[in-house]
Amino acid sequence: MVIKVYIASSSGSTAIKKQQQDVLGFLEANKIEFEEKDIAANEENRKWMRENVPEDSRPASGNPLPPRLFNDSRYLGDYEAFFEARENNAVYAFLGLTAPPGSKVGEPL
């Protein structure tokens, strides 16, 4: 199982940049292995992400924006879903991973 984080390296949006940094920083700090997929530099990544975000998770107009998280090809959610899981100490459950022993960010309380 590989966590994939779809990001845009050349986003003009400060909010998107901050969200991407937040997700990547959290994963790195918690030593959670992930692959960073840049949709700005790679058309295949952009196409794959857009095709694999479920219909009910797409914006009303336009294309889905990063960051978007997947476990292999299973869609996990966007930044809001990640943030909510983090606030509820349920990031590992959200990512579909087993929390390491003693982790504060394991299963929901």
PDB file of N, CA and C in Angstrom, residues 1-6 23 27 32-34 48 52-54 56-57 67-83 85 90-97:
ATOM      1  N   MET A   1       0.837  -1.184   0.000  1.00  0.00           N
ATOM      2  CA  MET A   1       0.000   0.000   0.000  1.00  0.00           C
ATOM      3  C   MET A   1       0.881   1.245   0.000  1.00  0.00           C
ATOM      4  N   VAL A   2       0.607   2.102  -0.949  1.00  0.00           N
ATOM      5  CA  VAL A   2       1.399   3.316  -1.076  1.00  0.00           C
ATOM      6  C   VAL A   2       0.476   4.519  -0.974  1.00  0.00           C
ATOM      7  N   ILE A   3       0.819   5.426  -0.069  1.00  0.00           N
ATOM      8  CA  ILE A   3       0.071   6.678   0.040  1.00  0.00           C
ATOM      9  C   ILE A   3       0.600   7.600  -1.054  1.00  0.00           C
ATOM     10  N   LYS A   4      -0.315   8.124  -1.848  1.00  0.00           N
ATOM     11  CA  LYS A   4       0.052   9.045  -2.922  1.00  0.00           C
ATOM     12  C   LYS A   4      -0.596  10.393  -2.629  1.00  0.00           C
ATOM     13  N   VAL A   5       0.228  11.432  -2.681  1.00  0.00           N
ATOM     14  CA  VAL A   5      -0.273  12.793  -2.455  1.00  0.00           C
ATOM     15  C   VAL A   5      -0.102  13.565  -3.753  1.00  0.00           C
ATOM     16  N   TYR A   6      -1.221  13.957  -4.327  1.00  0.00           N
ATOM     17  CA  TYR A   6      -1.196  14.727  -5.577  1.00  0.00           C
ATOM     18  C   TYR A   6      -1.127  16.199  -5.226  1.00  0.00           C
ATOM     19  N   VAL A  23       0.140  18.874   4.628  1.00  0.00           N
ATOM     20  CA  VAL A  23       0.003  17.420   4.448  1.00  0.00           C
ATOM     21  C   VAL A  23       1.375  16.762   4.360  1.00  0.00           C
ATOM     22  N   LEU A  27       3.149  14.101   7.085  1.00  0.00           N
ATOM     23  CA  LEU A  27       3.555  12.744   6.709  1.00  0.00           C
ATOM     24  C   LEU A  27       5.042  12.530   6.972  1.00  0.00           C
ATOM     25  N   ILE A  32       5.646   8.644   7.724  1.00  0.00           N
ATOM     26  CA  ILE A  32       4.690   7.875   6.932  1.00  0.00           C
ATOM     27  C   ILE A  32       5.181   7.930   5.489  1.00  0.00           C
ATOM     28  N   GLU A  33       5.440   6.758   4.914  1.00  0.00           N
ATOM     29  CA  GLU A  33       5.939   6.720   3.539  1.00  0.00           C
ATOM     30  C   GLU A  33       4.855   7.162   2.571  1.00  0.00           C
ATOM     31  N   PHE A  34       5.264   7.967   1.591  1.00  0.00           N
ATOM     32  CA  PHE A  34       4.314   8.450   0.591  1.00  0.00           C
ATOM     33  C   PHE A  34       5.052   8.781  -0.686  1.00  0.00           C
ATOM     34  N   TRP A  48      -4.619  11.293 -14.244  1.00  0.00           N
ATOM     35  CA  TRP A  48      -4.968  10.190 -13.355  1.00  0.00           C
ATOM     36  C   TRP A  48      -5.743  10.711 -12.146  1.00  0.00           C
ATOM     37  N   ASN A  52      -9.716   9.844 -11.132  1.00  0.00           N
ATOM     38  CA  ASN A  52      -9.913   8.953  -9.992  1.00  0.00           C
ATOM     39  C   ASN A  52     -10.501   9.617  -8.750  1.00  0.00           C
ATOM     40  N   VAL A  53     -10.778  10.911  -8.811  1.00  0.00           N
ATOM     41  CA  VAL A  53     -11.510  11.554  -7.728  1.00  0.00           C
ATOM     42  C   VAL A  53     -12.990  11.243  -7.978  1.00  0.00           C
ATOM     43  N   PRO A  54     -13.659  10.611  -7.002  1.00  0.00           N
ATOM     44  CA  PRO A  54     -15.067  10.233  -7.205  1.00  0.00           C
ATOM     45  C   PRO A  54     -15.956  11.435  -7.510  1.00  0.00           C
ATOM     46  N   ASP A  56     -18.770  12.415  -6.359  1.00  0.00           N
ATOM     47  CA  ASP A  56     -19.313  13.150  -5.210  1.00  0.00           C
ATOM     48  C   ASP A  56     -18.253  13.955  -4.452  1.00  0.00           C
ATOM     49  N   SER A  57     -16.982  13.824  -4.844  1.00  0.00           N
ATOM     50  CA  SER A  57     -15.908  14.585  -4.190  1.00  0.00           C
ATOM     51  C   SER A  57     -15.352  15.679  -5.094  1.00  0.00           C
ATOM     52  N   PRO A  67      -4.324  19.603  -2.529  1.00  0.00           N
ATOM     53  CA  PRO A  67      -3.807  18.240  -2.445  1.00  0.00           C
ATOM     54  C   PRO A  67      -4.941  17.211  -2.361  1.00  0.00           C
ATOM     55  N   ARG A  68      -4.719  16.074  -2.984  1.00  0.00           N
ATOM     56  CA  ARG A  68      -5.644  14.926  -2.946  1.00  0.00           C
ATOM     57  C   ARG A  68      -4.842  13.712  -2.518  1.00  0.00           C
ATOM     58  N   LEU A  69      -5.407  12.889  -1.671  1.00  0.00           N
ATOM     59  CA  LEU A  69      -4.695  11.723  -1.148  1.00  0.00           C
ATOM     60  C   LEU A  69      -5.341  10.424  -1.605  1.00  0.00           C
ATOM     61  N   PHE A  70      -4.487   9.465  -1.928  1.00  0.00           N
ATOM     62  CA  PHE A  70      -4.911   8.133  -2.354  1.00  0.00           C
ATOM     63  C   PHE A  70      -4.076   7.091  -1.622  1.00  0.00           C
ATOM     64  N   ASN A  71      -4.659   5.921  -1.393  1.00  0.00           N
ATOM     65  CA  ASN A  71      -3.912   4.764  -0.919  1.00  0.00           C
ATOM     66  C   ASN A  71      -3.926   3.806  -2.094  1.00  0.00           C
ATOM     67  N   ASP A  72      -2.796   3.677  -2.777  1.00  0.00           N
ATOM     68  CA  ASP A  72      -2.715   3.027  -4.084  1.00  0.00           C
ATOM     69  C   ASP A  72      -3.707   3.750  -4.994  1.00  0.00           C
ATOM     70  N   SER A  73      -4.756   3.066  -5.449  1.00  0.00           N
ATOM     71  CA  SER A  73      -5.704   3.745  -6.336  1.00  0.00           C
ATOM     72  C   SER A  73      -7.007   4.088  -5.616  1.00  0.00           C
ATOM     73  N   ARG A  74      -7.076   3.829  -4.305  1.00  0.00           N
ATOM     74  CA  ARG A  74      -8.295   4.125  -3.536  1.00  0.00           C
ATOM     75  C   ARG A  74      -8.256   5.576  -3.061  1.00  0.00           C
ATOM     76  N   TYR A  75      -9.276   6.332  -3.447  1.00  0.00           N
ATOM     77  CA  TYR A  75      -9.357   7.746  -3.076  1.00  0.00           C
ATOM     78  C   TYR A  75      -9.617   7.872  -1.583  1.00  0.00           C
ATOM     79  N   LEU A  76      -8.811   8.710  -0.915  1.00  0.00           N
ATOM     80  CA  LEU A  76      -8.978   8.929   0.522  1.00  0.00           C
ATOM     81  C   LEU A  76      -9.680  10.243   0.813  1.00  0.00           C
ATOM     82  N   GLY A  77      -9.274  11.299   0.107  1.00  0.00           N
ATOM     83  CA  GLY A  77      -9.922  12.581   0.341  1.00  0.00           C
ATOM     84  C   GLY A  77      -9.032  13.752  -0.001  1.00  0.00           C
ATOM     85  N   ASP A  78      -9.579  14.938   0.274  1.00  0.00           N
ATOM     86  CA  ASP A  78      -8.862  16.177   0.006  1.00  0.00           C
ATOM     87  C   ASP A  78      -8.266  16.701   1.313  1.00  0.00           C
ATOM     88  N   TYR A  79      -7.824  17.937   1.302  1.00  0.00           N
ATOM     89  CA  TYR A  79      -7.202  18.515   2.496  1.00  0.00           C
ATOM     90  C   TYR A  79      -8.179  18.568   3.663  1.00  0.00           C
ATOM     91  N   GLU A  80      -9.428  18.941   3.388  1.00  0.00           N
ATOM     92  CA  GLU A  80     -10.417  19.056   4.472  1.00  0.00           C
ATOM     93  C   GLU A  80     -10.593  17.725   5.186  1.00  0.00           C
ATOM     94  N   ALA A  81     -10.672  16.629   4.432  1.00  0.00           N
ATOM     95  CA  ALA A  81     -10.833  15.298   5.027  1.00  0.00           C
ATOM     96  C   ALA A  81      -9.591  14.920   5.839  1.00  0.00           C
ATOM     97  N   PHE A  82      -8.409  15.236   5.304  1.00  0.00           N
ATOM     98  CA  PHE A  82      -7.155  14.961   6.004  1.00  0.00           C
ATOM     99  C   PHE A  82      -7.099  15.757   7.316  1.00  0.00           C
ATOM    100  N   PHE A  83      -7.434  17.039   7.229  1.00  0.00           N
ATOM    101  CA  PHE A  83      -7.392  17.920   8.399  1.00  0.00           C
ATOM    102  C   PHE A  83      -8.330  17.411   9.486  1.00  0.00           C
ATOM    103  N   ALA A  85      -9.398  14.323   9.932  1.00  0.00           N
ATOM    104  CA  ALA A  85      -8.835  13.086  10.494  1.00  0.00           C
ATOM    105  C   ALA A  85      -7.718  13.418  11.476  1.00  0.00           C
ATOM    106  N   ALA A  90      -7.098  10.489  13.969  1.00  0.00           N
ATOM    107  CA  ALA A  90      -7.456   9.298  13.212  1.00  0.00           C
ATOM    108  C   ALA A  90      -6.764   9.264  11.841  1.00  0.00           C
ATOM    109  N   VAL A  91      -5.568   9.847  11.746  1.00  0.00           N
ATOM    110  CA  VAL A  91      -4.897   9.932  10.452  1.00  0.00           C
ATOM    111  C   VAL A  91      -4.559   8.553   9.886  1.00  0.00           C
ATOM    112  N   TYR A  92      -4.063   7.657  10.744  1.00  0.00           N
ATOM    113  CA  TYR A  92      -3.698   6.330  10.235  1.00  0.00           C
ATOM    114  C   TYR A  92      -4.929   5.591   9.714  1.00  0.00           C
ATOM    115  N   ALA A  93      -6.035   5.686  10.442  1.00  0.00           N
ATOM    116  CA  ALA A  93      -7.276   5.072   9.987  1.00  0.00           C
ATOM    117  C   ALA A  93      -7.715   5.707   8.668  1.00  0.00           C
ATOM    118  N   PHE A  94      -7.632   7.038   8.576  1.00  0.00           N
ATOM    119  CA  PHE A  94      -7.988   7.759   7.351  1.00  0.00           C
ATOM    120  C   PHE A  94      -7.141   7.272   6.170  1.00  0.00           C
ATOM    121  N   LEU A  95      -5.842   7.085   6.419  1.00  0.00           N
ATOM    122  CA  LEU A  95      -4.930   6.654   5.353  1.00  0.00           C
ATOM    123  C   LEU A  95      -5.034   5.163   5.049  1.00  0.00           C
ATOM    124  N   GLY A  96      -5.752   4.419   5.892  1.00  0.00           N
ATOM    125  CA  GLY A  96      -5.867   2.972   5.689  1.00  0.00           C
ATOM    126  C   GLY A  96      -4.616   2.240   6.136  1.00  0.00           C
ATOM    127  N   LEU A  97      -3.909   2.823   7.111  1.00  0.00           N
ATOM    128  CA  LEU A  97      -2.666   2.239   7.617  1.00  0.00           C
ATOM    129  C   LEU A  97      -2.840   1.831   9.077  1.00  0.00           C
TER     130      LEU A  97
END
